[in-house]
Amino acid sequence: MTMRRTARAVDLRVSVGDVELPNPVLCASGTVGYGTELAGVMDLAAPGAVVVKSLSADPWPGNPAPRLDAVPAGMINSVGLQGPGVAAWTAEQLPALRAAGVRVVASIWGRTLDEYRRAAELLAPHRAGILALEVNVSCPNLDDGEHLFARKPTSTAAAVEAAAAAGLPRWAKLSLVTPDVVAVAAAAQEAGASAVTLINTVPGLVIDVVERRPVLGAGAGGVSGPAIRPMAVRAVWECRAALADLPIVGVGGVATGVDAIEMLMAGASAVQVGTATFASPRAAERVCAEVAVWCRRRGVPAVSNLTGAAHRSPTGATG
Ligand SMILES: Cc1cc2nc3c(=O)[nH]c(=O)nc-3n(C[C@H](O)[C@H](O)[C@H](O)COP(=O)(O)O)c2cc1C
């Protein structure tokens, strides 16, 4: 008699703090627009959630073109956080996202604490249609000179506190432009963040040697894609090791199901797909399907079992 294998469905549900998601693969901020721009080429309700591009309290023009370029194993961008401002977004984009059944994570940025506060206040009346608020601290801190908020634990904490006005679960979106990302994550948690999103793009520069000038209109930019995945995995690993009760959303170079599983095993509860979306708008959906197949083939009943799994291994790296 041949044994028939029962193909049990893998439980893809995860939670990031109190935020429950039907699957662990989200779209990363800045890579799927503000609203339903990509609705014709992907099902925006398929990802665990869509993090919309970071919004400021007021409309912002962004940086001069060119804003994107290809680099080995990824891309570099300096879009400069162009956007319509929170009020226009809630009036013109959020209703369409809700009507399409999209699980929306909003994202805000500011150059001063007052700008974070105002952006959060403008979102507050609309919180019923928003799952969580990503607080993007990878922007210049004018209150504190020219450093990015993400550079210092105190600046990050202040921005996270200012964003409390939205009345939403706050995910602090951190960057590696700091000597100690664990200290920044701890400060974000202390300030009320219910999760951290790790990591934003990594500073980089590409020079056009014929023109003898930087390729991007703004000069330097942020590198994303597979080139930064090991850095993101390490940041997730270190934060998980030091702050076991702080949920993590892992982002940086995830392009396949195995990449996502690596991020989960490092300590993430969910992952985001960014740059891979430029090559294929349905990348997040595909990555999720690959995660499900991987789990099914290995007898993993629930994807949430994988969070931090590499820390439990006796060979788990610490260096
Ligand atoms: C073109 C572009 C625009 C982005 N805009 C934002 C943004 O507005 N806010 C933000 O928090 N991150 C932004 N990011 C960073 C991504 O959300 C993500 O953290 C980063 O790209 C690493 O993930 P990836 O390698 O999968 O792209 C942007 C990335 C790209 C490539």
Short mmCIF file of C-alpha atoms and ligand atoms in Angstrom, two decimals:
data_model
loop_
_atom_site.label_atom_id
_atom_site.label_comp_id
_atom_site.label_asym_id
_atom_site.label_seq_id
_atom_site.Cartn_x
_atom_site.Cartn_y
_atom_site.Cartn_z
CA MET A 1 0.00 0.00 0.00
CA THR A 2 1.41 3.39 -0.91
CA MET A 3 1.37 6.10 1.72
CA ARG A 4 -0.46 9.20 0.58
CA ARG A 5 0.99 12.39 1.90
CA THR A 6 -1.67 14.77 3.16
CA ALA A 7 -0.91 18.20 1.76
CA ARG A 8 -1.88 20.24 4.79
CA ALA A 9 -2.10 23.97 4.19
CA VAL A 10 0.64 25.93 5.92
CA ASP A 11 -0.63 28.49 8.40
CA LEU A 12 0.76 31.74 6.99
CA ARG A 13 -0.70 34.06 9.61
CA VAL A 14 1.70 36.18 11.63
CA SER A 15 1.40 39.00 14.08
CA VAL A 16 3.64 42.01 14.52
CA GLY A 17 2.88 42.98 18.09
CA ASP A 18 -0.91 43.38 18.16
CA VAL A 19 -1.18 43.71 14.39
CA GLU A 20 -2.41 40.48 12.83
CA LEU A 21 -1.60 39.75 9.21
CA PRO A 22 -2.85 36.94 6.97
CA ASN A 23 0.65 36.33 5.62
CA PRO A 24 4.20 37.46 6.41
CA VAL A 25 5.17 39.21 3.15
CA LEU A 26 4.48 42.95 2.92
CA CYS A 27 5.32 45.56 0.29
CA ALA A 28 8.01 48.00 1.43
CA SER A 29 7.50 51.74 1.66
CA GLY A 30 8.38 53.73 -1.44
CA THR A 31 8.22 50.80 -3.82
CA VAL A 32 4.47 50.52 -4.50
CA GLY A 33 3.36 54.14 -4.55
CA TYR A 34 0.77 55.87 -2.36
CA GLY A 35 -2.41 54.31 -3.59
CA THR A 36 -3.67 51.99 -6.24
CA GLU A 37 -1.05 52.92 -8.90
CA LEU A 38 -0.06 49.27 -9.32
CA ALA A 39 -3.59 47.82 -9.13
CA GLY A 40 -3.52 46.98 -12.85
CA VAL A 41 -0.44 44.77 -12.51
CA MET A 42 -0.78 43.23 -9.05
CA ASP A 43 -3.41 42.34 -6.47
CA LEU A 44 -2.76 44.93 -3.76
CA ALA A 45 -4.82 42.90 -1.29
CA ALA A 46 -2.55 39.84 -1.68
CA PRO A 47 0.46 41.01 0.38
CA GLY A 48 0.20 40.78 4.17
CA ALA A 49 0.02 44.57 4.02
CA VAL A 50 1.15 47.43 1.82
CA VAL A 51 3.34 50.09 3.41
CA VAL A 52 2.71 53.23 1.40
CA LYS A 53 5.45 55.70 0.54
CA SER A 54 6.44 57.92 3.46
CA LEU A 55 4.29 61.02 3.75
CA SER A 56 5.10 64.35 5.33
CA ALA A 57 2.62 66.71 6.93
CA ASP A 58 2.91 69.03 3.90
CA PRO A 59 3.41 68.28 0.20
CA TRP A 60 7.10 67.87 -0.66
CA PRO A 61 8.71 68.06 -4.13
CA GLY A 62 11.54 65.54 -3.61
CA ASN A 63 14.94 65.57 -5.31
CA PRO A 64 16.01 66.43 -8.87
CA ALA A 65 16.18 63.67 -11.51
CA PRO A 66 17.74 61.27 -12.16
CA ARG A 67 16.50 59.61 -9.00
CA LEU A 68 17.30 55.94 -9.61
CA ASP A 69 20.17 53.96 -11.06
CA ALA A 70 21.13 50.29 -11.20
CA VAL A 71 24.04 49.02 -9.09
CA PRO A 72 25.46 45.49 -8.87
CA ALA A 73 22.86 43.36 -7.07
CA GLY A 74 20.42 46.20 -6.54
CA MET A 75 19.72 49.85 -7.15
CA ILE A 76 20.48 53.25 -5.73
CA ASN A 77 17.86 55.95 -5.28
CA SER A 78 17.50 59.46 -4.07
CA VAL A 79 13.82 60.17 -4.58
CA GLY A 80 13.95 62.60 -1.68
CA LEU A 81 10.61 61.63 -0.16
CA GLN A 82 8.48 63.39 -2.76
CA GLY A 83 4.83 63.29 -1.76
CA PRO A 84 1.41 64.91 -1.70
CA GLY A 85 1.24 65.38 2.09
CA VAL A 86 -0.95 63.50 4.55
CA ALA A 87 -4.18 65.46 4.03
CA ALA A 88 -4.23 64.95 0.25
CA TRP A 89 -3.35 61.26 0.71
CA THR A 90 -6.16 60.58 3.18
CA ALA A 91 -8.64 62.40 0.92
CA GLU A 92 -7.54 61.04 -2.47
CA GLN A 93 -5.69 57.73 -2.00
CA LEU A 94 -6.73 56.04 1.23
CA PRO A 95 -10.40 55.54 0.22
CA ALA A 96 -9.37 53.70 -2.96
CA LEU A 97 -6.94 51.50 -1.03
CA ARG A 98 -9.67 50.61 1.48
CA ALA A 99 -12.19 49.93 -1.27
CA ALA A 100 -9.70 47.53 -2.86
CA GLY A 101 -9.40 45.60 0.43
CA VAL A 102 -5.76 46.58 0.93
CA ARG A 103 -4.32 46.26 4.43
CA VAL A 104 -2.64 49.64 4.73
CA VAL A 105 0.37 50.58 6.80
CA ALA A 106 0.94 54.34 6.58
CA SER A 107 4.43 55.80 6.78
CA ILE A 108 5.45 59.28 7.86
CA TRP A 109 8.63 61.32 7.86
CA GLY A 110 9.58 64.79 9.05
CA ARG A 111 12.53 67.14 9.35
CA THR A 112 11.49 68.33 12.79
CA LEU A 113 9.62 66.73 15.65
CA ASP A 114 6.79 69.14 14.99
CA GLU A 115 6.50 67.82 11.43
CA TYR A 116 6.23 64.23 12.73
CA ARG A 117 3.60 65.34 15.24
CA ARG A 118 1.54 67.18 12.62
CA ALA A 119 1.70 64.27 10.18
CA ALA A 120 0.54 61.90 12.94
CA GLU A 121 -2.27 64.24 14.00
CA LEU A 122 -3.52 64.48 10.43
CA LEU A 123 -3.69 60.67 10.25
CA ALA A 124 -5.51 60.24 13.56
CA PRO A 125 -9.08 60.77 12.24
CA HIS A 126 -8.44 58.08 9.61
CA ARG A 127 -6.93 55.43 11.84
CA ALA A 128 -9.85 53.03 11.42
CA GLY A 129 -8.65 52.39 7.86
CA ILE A 130 -4.98 51.95 8.75
CA LEU A 131 -3.35 48.96 10.44
CA ALA A 132 -0.17 50.56 11.70
CA LEU A 133 2.11 53.54 11.27
CA GLU A 134 5.70 53.18 10.15
CA VAL A 135 7.76 56.04 11.50
CA ASN A 136 10.55 56.58 8.96
CA VAL A 137 13.42 58.13 10.88
CA SER A 138 15.86 58.08 7.96
CA CYS A 139 15.54 61.79 7.29
CA PRO A 140 17.54 64.90 8.22
CA ASN A 141 16.92 66.12 11.75
CA LEU A 142 16.79 69.92 11.55
CA ASP A 143 16.15 70.15 15.30
CA ASP A 144 19.53 68.57 15.86
CA GLY A 145 21.75 69.86 13.06
CA GLU A 146 22.13 67.74 9.95
CA HIS A 147 22.24 64.18 11.30
CA LEU A 148 19.46 61.79 10.41
CA PHE A 149 16.98 61.07 13.20
CA ALA A 150 17.96 57.40 12.84
CA ARG A 151 21.54 58.12 13.84
CA LYS A 152 20.86 58.64 17.53
CA PRO A 153 18.70 56.75 20.05
CA THR A 154 17.42 60.00 21.56
CA SER A 155 16.36 61.49 18.19
CA THR A 156 14.65 58.27 17.13
CA ALA A 157 12.83 58.04 20.45
CA ALA A 158 11.64 61.64 20.14
CA ALA A 159 10.25 61.02 16.63
CA VAL A 160 8.49 57.84 17.76
CA GLU A 161 6.97 59.74 20.69
CA ALA A 162 5.83 62.56 18.40
CA ALA A 163 4.09 60.00 16.17
CA ALA A 164 1.96 58.76 19.09
CA ALA A 165 -0.59 61.42 18.10
CA ALA A 166 -1.85 59.11 15.33
CA GLY A 167 -3.18 56.62 17.89
CA LEU A 168 -1.85 53.71 15.82
CA PRO A 169 0.66 50.94 16.56
CA ARG A 170 4.03 52.44 15.65
CA TRP A 171 6.76 50.58 13.79
CA ALA A 172 10.04 52.50 13.87
CA LYS A 173 11.76 52.19 10.47
CA LEU A 174 15.45 52.21 11.31
CA SER A 175 18.62 52.60 9.33
CA LEU A 176 22.23 51.50 9.64
CA VAL A 177 23.48 55.10 9.64
CA THR A 178 24.20 54.66 13.34
CA PRO A 179 27.04 53.12 15.27
CA ASP A 180 24.60 51.03 17.34
CA VAL A 181 21.32 49.94 15.75
CA VAL A 182 20.41 47.86 18.82
CA ALA A 183 20.58 50.96 21.04
CA VAL A 184 18.37 52.83 18.57
CA ALA A 185 15.87 49.95 18.49
CA ALA A 186 15.80 49.80 22.29
CA ALA A 187 15.15 53.54 22.45
CA ALA A 188 12.34 53.23 19.91
CA GLN A 189 10.72 50.48 21.99
CA GLU A 190 11.09 52.51 25.17
CA ALA A 191 9.40 55.43 23.36
CA GLY A 192 6.37 53.30 22.52
CA ALA A 193 7.19 51.57 19.24
CA SER A 194 5.47 48.20 19.10
CA ALA A 195 7.92 46.98 16.44
CA VAL A 196 10.96 48.02 14.43
CA THR A 197 11.34 47.74 10.68
CA LEU A 198 14.92 46.90 9.71
CA ILE A 199 16.45 48.31 7.47
CA ASN A 200 16.14 51.37 5.25
CA THR A 201 18.52 51.83 2.30
CA VAL A 202 22.27 51.95 2.92
CA PRO A 203 24.17 55.16 1.95
CA GLY A 204 25.95 54.92 -1.41
CA LEU A 205 27.23 56.91 -4.37
CA VAL A 206 27.62 56.15 -8.07
CA ILE A 207 29.79 58.34 -10.31
CA ASP A 208 29.40 58.81 -14.05
CA VAL A 209 33.09 58.72 -15.05
CA VAL A 210 32.47 60.22 -18.49
CA GLU A 211 30.57 63.21 -17.11
CA ARG A 212 32.81 63.26 -14.01
CA ARG A 213 29.89 63.77 -11.66
CA PRO A 214 27.52 61.71 -9.52
CA VAL A 215 24.84 59.92 -11.54
CA LEU A 216 21.89 60.87 -9.32
CA GLY A 217 20.54 64.40 -9.41
CA ALA A 218 20.93 64.72 -5.65
CA GLY A 219 24.47 63.27 -5.64
CA ALA A 220 24.48 60.46 -3.08
CA GLY A 221 21.64 58.01 -2.53
CA GLY A 222 20.50 54.85 -0.77
CA VAL A 223 21.40 51.36 -1.95
CA SER A 224 18.76 48.62 -1.86
CA GLY A 225 18.26 45.11 -3.18
CA PRO A 226 20.22 41.86 -2.66
CA ALA A 227 23.44 43.89 -2.15
CA ILE A 228 22.21 44.90 1.32
CA ARG A 229 20.53 41.66 2.40
CA PRO A 230 23.37 40.42 4.65
CA MET A 231 23.41 43.78 6.42
CA ALA A 232 19.68 43.65 6.98
CA VAL A 233 19.83 40.04 8.21
CA ARG A 234 22.57 40.97 10.64
CA ALA A 235 20.64 43.97 11.98
CA VAL A 236 17.57 41.77 12.48
CA TRP A 237 19.71 39.10 14.14
CA GLU A 238 21.36 41.53 16.55
CA CYS A 239 18.12 43.23 17.55
CA ARG A 240 16.41 39.89 18.09
CA ALA A 241 19.33 38.64 20.21
CA ALA A 242 19.34 41.74 22.40
CA LEU A 243 15.62 42.60 22.50
CA ALA A 244 13.75 39.30 22.35
CA ASP A 245 10.35 40.88 23.09
CA LEU A 246 10.54 43.52 20.34
CA PRO A 247 8.81 42.38 17.12
CA ILE A 248 10.83 42.98 13.96
CA VAL A 249 9.79 43.48 10.34
CA GLY A 250 12.78 42.54 8.16
CA VAL A 251 13.45 44.36 4.89
CA GLY A 252 16.45 44.55 2.59
CA GLY A 253 17.06 42.51 -0.54
CA VAL A 254 14.28 39.98 -0.09
CA ALA A 255 13.58 38.61 -3.57
CA THR A 256 12.76 34.92 -3.01
CA GLY A 257 11.00 32.72 -0.49
CA VAL A 258 14.35 31.52 0.84
CA ASP A 259 15.46 35.13 1.38
CA ALA A 260 12.28 35.72 3.40
CA ILE A 261 12.84 32.57 5.45
CA GLU A 262 16.40 33.67 6.23
CA MET A 263 15.03 36.99 7.52
CA LEU A 264 12.37 35.21 9.63
CA MET A 265 14.95 32.81 11.06
CA ALA A 266 17.16 35.80 11.96
CA GLY A 267 14.29 37.07 14.11
CA ALA A 268 11.73 38.86 11.95
CA SER A 269 8.00 38.26 12.44
CA ALA A 270 7.28 39.49 8.91
CA VAL A 271 9.27 40.71 5.92
CA GLN A 272 8.91 43.42 3.31
CA VAL A 273 9.75 43.26 -0.37
CA GLY A 274 10.95 46.50 -1.97
CA THR A 275 13.41 46.58 -4.87
CA ALA A 276 12.29 43.17 -6.20
CA THR A 277 8.93 44.82 -6.93
CA PHE A 278 10.59 46.97 -9.61
CA ALA A 279 11.58 43.84 -11.53
CA SER A 280 8.21 42.19 -10.99
CA PRO A 281 5.23 44.00 -9.41
CA ARG A 282 3.91 40.69 -8.09
CA ALA A 283 7.16 39.85 -6.30
CA ALA A 284 5.64 39.97 -2.80
CA GLU A 285 2.89 37.53 -3.79
CA ARG A 286 5.43 35.18 -5.39
CA VAL A 287 7.76 35.35 -2.37
CA CYS A 288 4.82 34.44 -0.12
CA ALA A 289 3.90 31.47 -2.32
CA GLU A 290 7.52 30.30 -2.20
CA VAL A 291 7.54 30.58 1.60
CA ALA A 292 4.42 28.39 1.73
CA VAL A 293 5.98 25.75 -0.54
CA TRP A 294 9.22 25.75 1.47
CA CYS A 295 7.31 25.22 4.71
CA ARG A 296 5.08 22.52 3.25
CA ARG A 297 8.04 20.55 1.87
CA ARG A 298 9.80 20.64 5.22
CA GLY A 299 6.77 19.90 7.36
CA VAL A 300 6.68 23.35 8.99
CA PRO A 301 3.00 23.76 9.95
CA ALA A 302 3.06 27.50 10.70
CA VAL A 303 5.35 30.15 9.30
CA SER A 304 5.35 31.93 12.67
CA ASN A 305 7.38 28.97 14.01
CA LEU A 306 10.33 30.20 11.96
CA THR A 307 10.75 33.55 13.72
CA GLY A 308 14.14 33.50 15.43
CA ALA A 309 14.66 29.82 14.57
CA ALA A 310 18.35 30.35 13.76
CA HIS A 311 18.97 31.61 17.28
CA ARG A 312 17.81 28.29 18.64
CA SER A 313 20.28 26.35 16.52
CA PRO A 314 23.43 25.21 18.35
CA THR A 315 25.44 26.48 15.38
CA GLY A 316 23.73 29.90 15.34
CA ALA A 317 26.43 32.46 14.49
CA THR A 318 27.18 35.22 16.91
CA GLY A 319 30.19 36.97 15.31
C1 LIG B 1 12.78 53.91 -4.89
C2 LIG B 1 12.71 53.67 -3.41
C3 LIG B 1 11.97 54.53 -2.62
C4 LIG B 1 11.90 54.32 -1.23
N1 LIG B 1 11.15 55.17 -0.47
C5 LIG B 1 11.03 54.92 0.87
C6 LIG B 1 10.19 55.74 1.67
O1 LIG B 1 9.51 56.65 1.20
N2 LIG B 1 10.13 55.46 3.01
C7 LIG B 1 10.84 54.43 3.59
O2 LIG B 1 10.74 54.23 4.80
N3 LIG B 1 11.63 53.63 2.84
C8 LIG B 1 11.74 53.86 1.50
N4 LIG B 1 12.53 53.05 0.73
C9 LIG B 1 13.29 51.95 1.39
C10 LIG B 1 12.56 50.62 1.28
O3 LIG B 1 11.30 50.65 1.93
C11 LIG B 1 13.43 49.49 1.89
O4 LIG B 1 13.65 49.75 3.25
C12 LIG B 1 14.78 49.36 1.21
O5 LIG B 1 14.68 49.60 -0.18
C13 LIG B 1 15.39 47.97 1.42
O6 LIG B 1 14.54 46.96 0.92
P1 LIG B 1 14.70 46.32 -0.55
O7 LIG B 1 16.14 45.92 -0.69
O8 LIG B 1 13.76 45.16 -0.60
O9 LIG B 1 14.36 47.39 -1.52
C14 LIG B 1 12.61 53.23 -0.63
C15 LIG B 1 13.35 52.36 -1.46
C16 LIG B 1 13.41 52.56 -2.83
C17 LIG B 1 14.20 51.59 -3.67
#
